[in-house]
PDB file of C-alpha atoms in Angstrom:
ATOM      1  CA  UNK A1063       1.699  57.257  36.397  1.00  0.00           C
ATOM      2  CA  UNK A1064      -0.990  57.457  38.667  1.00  0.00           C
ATOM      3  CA  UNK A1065      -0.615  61.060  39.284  1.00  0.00           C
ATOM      4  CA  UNK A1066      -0.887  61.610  35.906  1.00  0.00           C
ATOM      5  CA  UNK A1067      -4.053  59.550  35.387  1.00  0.00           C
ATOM      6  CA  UNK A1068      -4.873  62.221  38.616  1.00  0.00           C
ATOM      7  CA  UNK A1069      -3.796  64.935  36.927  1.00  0.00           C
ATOM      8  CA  UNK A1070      -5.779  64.528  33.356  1.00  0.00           C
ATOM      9  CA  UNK A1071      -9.141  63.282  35.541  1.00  0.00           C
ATOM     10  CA  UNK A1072      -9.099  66.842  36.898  1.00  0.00           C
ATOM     11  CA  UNK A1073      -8.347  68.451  33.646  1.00  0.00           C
ATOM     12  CA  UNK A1074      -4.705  69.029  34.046  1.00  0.00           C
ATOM     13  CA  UNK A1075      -3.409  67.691  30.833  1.00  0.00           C
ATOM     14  CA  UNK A1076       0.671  69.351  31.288  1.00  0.00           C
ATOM     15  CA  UNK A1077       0.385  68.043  34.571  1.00  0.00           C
ATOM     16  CA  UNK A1078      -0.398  64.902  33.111  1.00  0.00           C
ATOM     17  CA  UNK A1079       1.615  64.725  30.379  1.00  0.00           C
ATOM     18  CA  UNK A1080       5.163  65.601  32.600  1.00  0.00           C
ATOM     19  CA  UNK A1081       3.990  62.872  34.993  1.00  0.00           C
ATOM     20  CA  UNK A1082       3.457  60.058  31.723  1.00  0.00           C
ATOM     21  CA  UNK A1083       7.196  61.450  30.548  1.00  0.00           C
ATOM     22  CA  UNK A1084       8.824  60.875  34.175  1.00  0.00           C
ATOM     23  CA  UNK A1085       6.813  57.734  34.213  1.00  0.00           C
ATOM     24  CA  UNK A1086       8.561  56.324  31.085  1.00  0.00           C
ATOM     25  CA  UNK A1087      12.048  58.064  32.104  1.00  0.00           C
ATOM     26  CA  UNK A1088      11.857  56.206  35.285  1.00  0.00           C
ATOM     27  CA  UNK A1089      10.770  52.731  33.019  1.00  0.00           C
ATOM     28  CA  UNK A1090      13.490  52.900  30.857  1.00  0.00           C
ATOM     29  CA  UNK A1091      16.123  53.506  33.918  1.00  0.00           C
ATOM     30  CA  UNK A1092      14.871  50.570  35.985  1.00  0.00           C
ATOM     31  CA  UNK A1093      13.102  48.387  33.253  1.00  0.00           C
ATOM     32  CA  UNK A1094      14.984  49.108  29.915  1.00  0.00           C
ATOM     33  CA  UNK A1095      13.424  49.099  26.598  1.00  0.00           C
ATOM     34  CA  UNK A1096      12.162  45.835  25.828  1.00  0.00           C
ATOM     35  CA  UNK A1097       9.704  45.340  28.822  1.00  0.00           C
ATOM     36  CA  UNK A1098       5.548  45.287  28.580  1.00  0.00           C
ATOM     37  CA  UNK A1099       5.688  48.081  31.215  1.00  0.00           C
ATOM     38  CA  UNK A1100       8.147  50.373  29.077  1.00  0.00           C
ATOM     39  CA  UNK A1101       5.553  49.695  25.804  1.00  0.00           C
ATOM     40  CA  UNK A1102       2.608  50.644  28.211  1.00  0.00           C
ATOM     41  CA  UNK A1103       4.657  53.876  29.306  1.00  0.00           C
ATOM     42  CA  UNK A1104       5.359  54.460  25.791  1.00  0.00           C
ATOM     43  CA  UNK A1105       1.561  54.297  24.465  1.00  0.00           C
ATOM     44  CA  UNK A1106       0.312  56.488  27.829  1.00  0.00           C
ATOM     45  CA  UNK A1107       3.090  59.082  26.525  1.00  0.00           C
ATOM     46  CA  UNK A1108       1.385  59.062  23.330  1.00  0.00           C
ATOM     47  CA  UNK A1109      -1.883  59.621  24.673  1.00  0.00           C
ATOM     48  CA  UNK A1110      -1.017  62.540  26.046  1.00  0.00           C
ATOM     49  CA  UNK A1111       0.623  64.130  23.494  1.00  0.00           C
ATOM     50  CA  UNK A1112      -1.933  63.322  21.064  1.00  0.00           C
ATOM     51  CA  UNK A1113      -4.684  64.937  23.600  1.00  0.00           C
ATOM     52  CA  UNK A1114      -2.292  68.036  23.542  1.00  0.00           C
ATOM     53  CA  UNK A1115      -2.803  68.191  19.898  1.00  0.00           C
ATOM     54  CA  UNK A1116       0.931  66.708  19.227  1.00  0.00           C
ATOM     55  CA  UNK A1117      -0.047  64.006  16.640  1.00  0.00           C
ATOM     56  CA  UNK A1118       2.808  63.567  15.219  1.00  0.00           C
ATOM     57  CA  UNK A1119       4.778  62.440  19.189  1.00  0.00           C
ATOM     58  CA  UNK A1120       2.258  60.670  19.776  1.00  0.00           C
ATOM     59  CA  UNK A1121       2.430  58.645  16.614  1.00  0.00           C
ATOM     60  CA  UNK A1122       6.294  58.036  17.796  1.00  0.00           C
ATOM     61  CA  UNK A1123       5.199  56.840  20.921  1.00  0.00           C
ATOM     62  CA  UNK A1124       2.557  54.610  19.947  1.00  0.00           C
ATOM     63  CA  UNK A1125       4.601  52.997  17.095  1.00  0.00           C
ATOM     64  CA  UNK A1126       7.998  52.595  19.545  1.00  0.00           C
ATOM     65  CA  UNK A1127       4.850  50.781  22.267  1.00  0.00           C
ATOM     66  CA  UNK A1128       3.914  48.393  19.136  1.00  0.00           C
ATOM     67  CA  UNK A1129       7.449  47.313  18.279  1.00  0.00           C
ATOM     68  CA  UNK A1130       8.232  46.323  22.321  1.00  0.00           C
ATOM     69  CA  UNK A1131       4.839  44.922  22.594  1.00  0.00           C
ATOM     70  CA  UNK A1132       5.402  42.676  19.177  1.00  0.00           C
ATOM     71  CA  UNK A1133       8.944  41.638  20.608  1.00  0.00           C
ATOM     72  CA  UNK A1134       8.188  40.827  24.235  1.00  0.00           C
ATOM     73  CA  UNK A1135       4.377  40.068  23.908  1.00  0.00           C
ATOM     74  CA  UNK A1136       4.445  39.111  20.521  1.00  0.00           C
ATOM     75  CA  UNK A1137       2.043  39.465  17.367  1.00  0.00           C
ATOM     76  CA  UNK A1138      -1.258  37.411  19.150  1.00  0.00           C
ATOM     77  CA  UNK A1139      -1.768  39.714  22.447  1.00  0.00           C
ATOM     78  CA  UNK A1140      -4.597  41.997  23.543  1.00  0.00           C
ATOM     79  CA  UNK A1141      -2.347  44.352  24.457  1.00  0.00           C
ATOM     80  CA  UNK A1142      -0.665  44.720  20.824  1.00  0.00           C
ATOM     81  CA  UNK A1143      -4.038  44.823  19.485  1.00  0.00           C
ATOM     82  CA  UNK A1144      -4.401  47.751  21.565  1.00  0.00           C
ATOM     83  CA  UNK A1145      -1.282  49.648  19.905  1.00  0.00           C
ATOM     84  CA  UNK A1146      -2.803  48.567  16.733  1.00  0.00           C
ATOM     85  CA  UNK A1147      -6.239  50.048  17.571  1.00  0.00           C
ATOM     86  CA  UNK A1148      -4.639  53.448  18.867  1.00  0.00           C
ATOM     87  CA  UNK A1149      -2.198  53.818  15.576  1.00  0.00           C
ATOM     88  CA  UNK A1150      -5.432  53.607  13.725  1.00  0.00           C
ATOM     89  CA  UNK A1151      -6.596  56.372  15.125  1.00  0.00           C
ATOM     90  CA  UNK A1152      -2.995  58.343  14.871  1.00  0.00           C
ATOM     91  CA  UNK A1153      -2.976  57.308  11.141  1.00  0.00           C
ATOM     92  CA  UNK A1154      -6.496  58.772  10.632  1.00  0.00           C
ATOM     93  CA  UNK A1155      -5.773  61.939  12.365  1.00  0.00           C
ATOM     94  CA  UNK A1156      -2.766  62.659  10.342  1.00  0.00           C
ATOM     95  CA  UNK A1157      -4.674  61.614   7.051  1.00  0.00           C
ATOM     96  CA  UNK A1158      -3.083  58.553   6.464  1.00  0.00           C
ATOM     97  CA  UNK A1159      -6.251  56.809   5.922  1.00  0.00           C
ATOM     98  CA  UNK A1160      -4.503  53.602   4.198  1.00  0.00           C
ATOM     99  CA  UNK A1161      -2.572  52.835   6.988  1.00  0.00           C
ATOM    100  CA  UNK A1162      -4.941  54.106   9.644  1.00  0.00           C
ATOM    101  CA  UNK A1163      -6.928  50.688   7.761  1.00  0.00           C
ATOM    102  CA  UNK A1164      -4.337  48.576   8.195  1.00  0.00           C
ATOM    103  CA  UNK A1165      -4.250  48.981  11.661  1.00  0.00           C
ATOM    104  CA  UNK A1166      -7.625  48.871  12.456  1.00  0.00           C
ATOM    105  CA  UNK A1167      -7.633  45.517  10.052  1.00  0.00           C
ATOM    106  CA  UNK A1168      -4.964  43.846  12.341  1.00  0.00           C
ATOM    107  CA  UNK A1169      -6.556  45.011  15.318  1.00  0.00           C
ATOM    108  CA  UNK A1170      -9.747  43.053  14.849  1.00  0.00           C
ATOM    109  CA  UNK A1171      -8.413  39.663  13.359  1.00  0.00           C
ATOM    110  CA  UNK A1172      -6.373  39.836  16.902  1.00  0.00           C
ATOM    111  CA  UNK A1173      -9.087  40.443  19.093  1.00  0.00           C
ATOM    112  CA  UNK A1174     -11.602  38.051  17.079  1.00  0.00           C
ATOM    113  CA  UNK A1175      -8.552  35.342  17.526  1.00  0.00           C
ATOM    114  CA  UNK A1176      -8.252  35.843  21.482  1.00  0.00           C
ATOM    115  CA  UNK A1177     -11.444  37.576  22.442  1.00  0.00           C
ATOM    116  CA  UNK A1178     -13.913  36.546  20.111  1.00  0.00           C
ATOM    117  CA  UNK A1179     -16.837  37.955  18.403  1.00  0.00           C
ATOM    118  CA  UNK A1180     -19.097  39.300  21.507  1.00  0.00           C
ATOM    119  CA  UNK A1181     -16.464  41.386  23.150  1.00  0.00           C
ATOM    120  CA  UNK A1182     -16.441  44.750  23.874  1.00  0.00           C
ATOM    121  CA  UNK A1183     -13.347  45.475  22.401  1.00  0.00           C
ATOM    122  CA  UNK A1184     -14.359  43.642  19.173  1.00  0.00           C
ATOM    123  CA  UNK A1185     -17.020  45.736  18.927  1.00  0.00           C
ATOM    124  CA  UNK A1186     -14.943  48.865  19.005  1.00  0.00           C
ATOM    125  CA  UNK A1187     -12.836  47.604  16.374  1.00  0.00           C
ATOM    126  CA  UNK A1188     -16.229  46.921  13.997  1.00  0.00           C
ATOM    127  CA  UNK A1189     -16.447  50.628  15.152  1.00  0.00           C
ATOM    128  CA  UNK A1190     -13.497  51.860  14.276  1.00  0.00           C
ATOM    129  CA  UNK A1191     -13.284  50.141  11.073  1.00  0.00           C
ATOM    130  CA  UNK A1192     -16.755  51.649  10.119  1.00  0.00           C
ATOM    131  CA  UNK A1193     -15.340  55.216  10.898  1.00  0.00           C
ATOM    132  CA  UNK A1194     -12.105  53.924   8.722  1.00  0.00           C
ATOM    133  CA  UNK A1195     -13.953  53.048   5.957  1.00  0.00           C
ATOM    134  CA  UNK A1196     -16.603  56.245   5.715  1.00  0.00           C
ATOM    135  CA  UNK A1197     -13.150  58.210   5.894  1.00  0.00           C
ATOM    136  CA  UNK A1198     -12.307  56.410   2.770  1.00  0.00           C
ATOM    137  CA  UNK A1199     -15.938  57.536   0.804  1.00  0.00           C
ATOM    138  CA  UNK A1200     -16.631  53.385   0.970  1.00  0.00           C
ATOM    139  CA  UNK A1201     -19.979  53.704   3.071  1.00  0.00           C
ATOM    140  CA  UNK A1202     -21.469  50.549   2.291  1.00  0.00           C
ATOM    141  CA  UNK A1203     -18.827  48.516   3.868  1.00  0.00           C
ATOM    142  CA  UNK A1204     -18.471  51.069   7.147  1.00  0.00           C
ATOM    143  CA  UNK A1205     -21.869  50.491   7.637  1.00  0.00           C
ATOM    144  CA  UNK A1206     -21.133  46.647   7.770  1.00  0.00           C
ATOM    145  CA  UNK A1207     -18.702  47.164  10.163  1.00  0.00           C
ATOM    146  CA  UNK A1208     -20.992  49.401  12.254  1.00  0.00           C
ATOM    147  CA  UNK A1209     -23.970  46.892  12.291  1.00  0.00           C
ATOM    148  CA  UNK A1210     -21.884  44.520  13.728  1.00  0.00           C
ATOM    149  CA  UNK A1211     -20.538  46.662  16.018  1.00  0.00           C
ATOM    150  CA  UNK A1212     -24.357  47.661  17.307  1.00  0.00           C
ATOM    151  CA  UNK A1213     -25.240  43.802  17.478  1.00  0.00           C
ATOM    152  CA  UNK A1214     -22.364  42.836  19.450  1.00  0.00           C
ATOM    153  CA  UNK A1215     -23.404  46.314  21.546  1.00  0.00           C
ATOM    154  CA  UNK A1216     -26.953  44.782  21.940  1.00  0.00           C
ATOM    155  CA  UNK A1217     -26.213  41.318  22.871  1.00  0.00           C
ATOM    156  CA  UNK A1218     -23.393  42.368  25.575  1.00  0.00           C
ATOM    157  CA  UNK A1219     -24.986  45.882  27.040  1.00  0.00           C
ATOM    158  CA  UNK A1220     -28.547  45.911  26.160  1.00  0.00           C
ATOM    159  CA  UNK A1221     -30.159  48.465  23.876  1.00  0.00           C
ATOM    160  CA  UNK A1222     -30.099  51.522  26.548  1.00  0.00           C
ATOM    161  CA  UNK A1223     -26.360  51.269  27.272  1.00  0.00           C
ATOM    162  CA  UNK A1224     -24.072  54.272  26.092  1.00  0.00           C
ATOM    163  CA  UNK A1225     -21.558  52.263  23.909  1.00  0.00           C
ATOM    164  CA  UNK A1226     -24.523  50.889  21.793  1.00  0.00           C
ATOM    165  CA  UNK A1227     -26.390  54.143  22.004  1.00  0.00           C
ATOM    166  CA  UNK A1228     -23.018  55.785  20.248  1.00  0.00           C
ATOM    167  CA  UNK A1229     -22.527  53.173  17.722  1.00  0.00           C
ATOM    168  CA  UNK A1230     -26.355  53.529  16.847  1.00  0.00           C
ATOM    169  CA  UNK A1231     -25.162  57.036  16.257  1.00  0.00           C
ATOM    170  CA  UNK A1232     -22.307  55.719  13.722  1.00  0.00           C
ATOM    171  CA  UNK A1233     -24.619  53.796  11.952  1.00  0.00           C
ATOM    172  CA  UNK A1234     -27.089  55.995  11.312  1.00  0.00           C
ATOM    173  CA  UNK A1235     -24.061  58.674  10.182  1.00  0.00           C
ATOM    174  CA  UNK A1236     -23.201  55.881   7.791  1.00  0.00           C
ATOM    175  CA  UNK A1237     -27.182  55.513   6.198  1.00  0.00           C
ATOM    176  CA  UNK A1238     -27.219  59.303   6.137  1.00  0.00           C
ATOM    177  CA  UNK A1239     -23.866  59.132   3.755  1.00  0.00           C
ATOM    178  CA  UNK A1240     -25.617  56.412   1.728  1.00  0.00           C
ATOM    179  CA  UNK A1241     -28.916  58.619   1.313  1.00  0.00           C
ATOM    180  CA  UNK A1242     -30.956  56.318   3.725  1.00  0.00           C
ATOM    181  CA  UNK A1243     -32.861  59.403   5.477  1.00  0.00           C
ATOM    182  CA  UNK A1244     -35.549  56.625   7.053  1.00  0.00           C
ATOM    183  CA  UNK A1245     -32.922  54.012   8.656  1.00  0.00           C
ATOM    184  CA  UNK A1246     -30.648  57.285   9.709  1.00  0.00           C
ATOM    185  CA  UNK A1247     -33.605  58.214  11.868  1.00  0.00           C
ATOM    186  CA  UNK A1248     -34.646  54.674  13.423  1.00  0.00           C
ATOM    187  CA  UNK A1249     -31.138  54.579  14.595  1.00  0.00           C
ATOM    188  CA  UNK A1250     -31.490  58.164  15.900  1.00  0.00           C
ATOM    189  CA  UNK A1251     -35.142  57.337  17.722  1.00  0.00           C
ATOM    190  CA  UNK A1252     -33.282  54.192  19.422  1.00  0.00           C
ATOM    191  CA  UNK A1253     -31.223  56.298  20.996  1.00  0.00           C
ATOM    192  CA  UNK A1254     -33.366  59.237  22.063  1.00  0.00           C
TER     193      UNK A1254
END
């Protein structure tokens, strides 16, 4: 696997990808299915097929990572919130924006339940959810989502840092969507 994380660092995403595929060949020889390091082989796979533009594999991959991470880790784990927070973003891609919700719905009240509010990876689910909900026309509520996601940026990073300089950026997308020219620029000026 670490060749492969090699490999796509240098911008060889085949490369990559064969190594991630020999990497969960290899899991499932010596491991078998139902083992955390087969699920994490699993949603790597997926990764890479969904950087090579292969949504639908990588949608496969990610959902077969979710079911061994729900069996062996079980429903309250960072790392199934992490399979929940990647189908979100398979679901959206493919246009299933319902589901794509649902995911991104589960994935917070996890990481809320073990990580808390003020955690980075809480804050990327606000994020996500914000995105989520614009994709479904309901602005009002992504922008909710991406407030909180820019406080919990602010109190953990600062106001400079690049993850609360991008969900500034989300935000103001979100005001620009609601016809809020004004607080769609403050949000740009923060960042500049």
């Amino acid at each position: 696997l670490h060749c492969g994380i090699s490999y796509n660092r240098l911008g060889n995403k085949e490369e990559a990808f064969k190594m991630a595929k020999r990497s969960l060949e290899i899991k499932l020889q010596v491991l078998g299915e139902n083992h955390a390091h087969t699920a994490n082989s699993h949603f790597n796979l997926g990764i890479y097929y969904s950087a090579l533009g292969n949504k639908e594999e990588a949608m496969k991959h990610g959902q077969k990572g979710l079911q061994i991470r729900q069996k062996v880790l079980g429903e309250n784990h960072v790392d199934t919130a992490r399979s929940y927070f990647n189908l979100a973003n398979y679901y959206g891609e493919l246009g299933n924006k319902e589901e794509a919700l649902n995911c991104d719905q589960k994935a917070l009240q996890i990481r809320l339940n073990l990580l808390g509010e003020y955690h980075e990876d809480t804050a990327s689910s606000y994020n996500n959810l914000g995105s989520t909900y614009s994709a479904l026309g309901n602005y009002e509520e992504a922008l909710n989502y991406n407030q909180m996601a820019v406080q919990i940026g602010r109190k953990l990073f600062g106001d400079k840092h690049s993850k609360t300089a991008f969900y500034l950026k989300n935000m103001a997308i979100k005001y620009r969507k609601l016809g809020k020219a004004e607080e769609a620029k403050k949000c740009n000026q923060e960042v500049e």
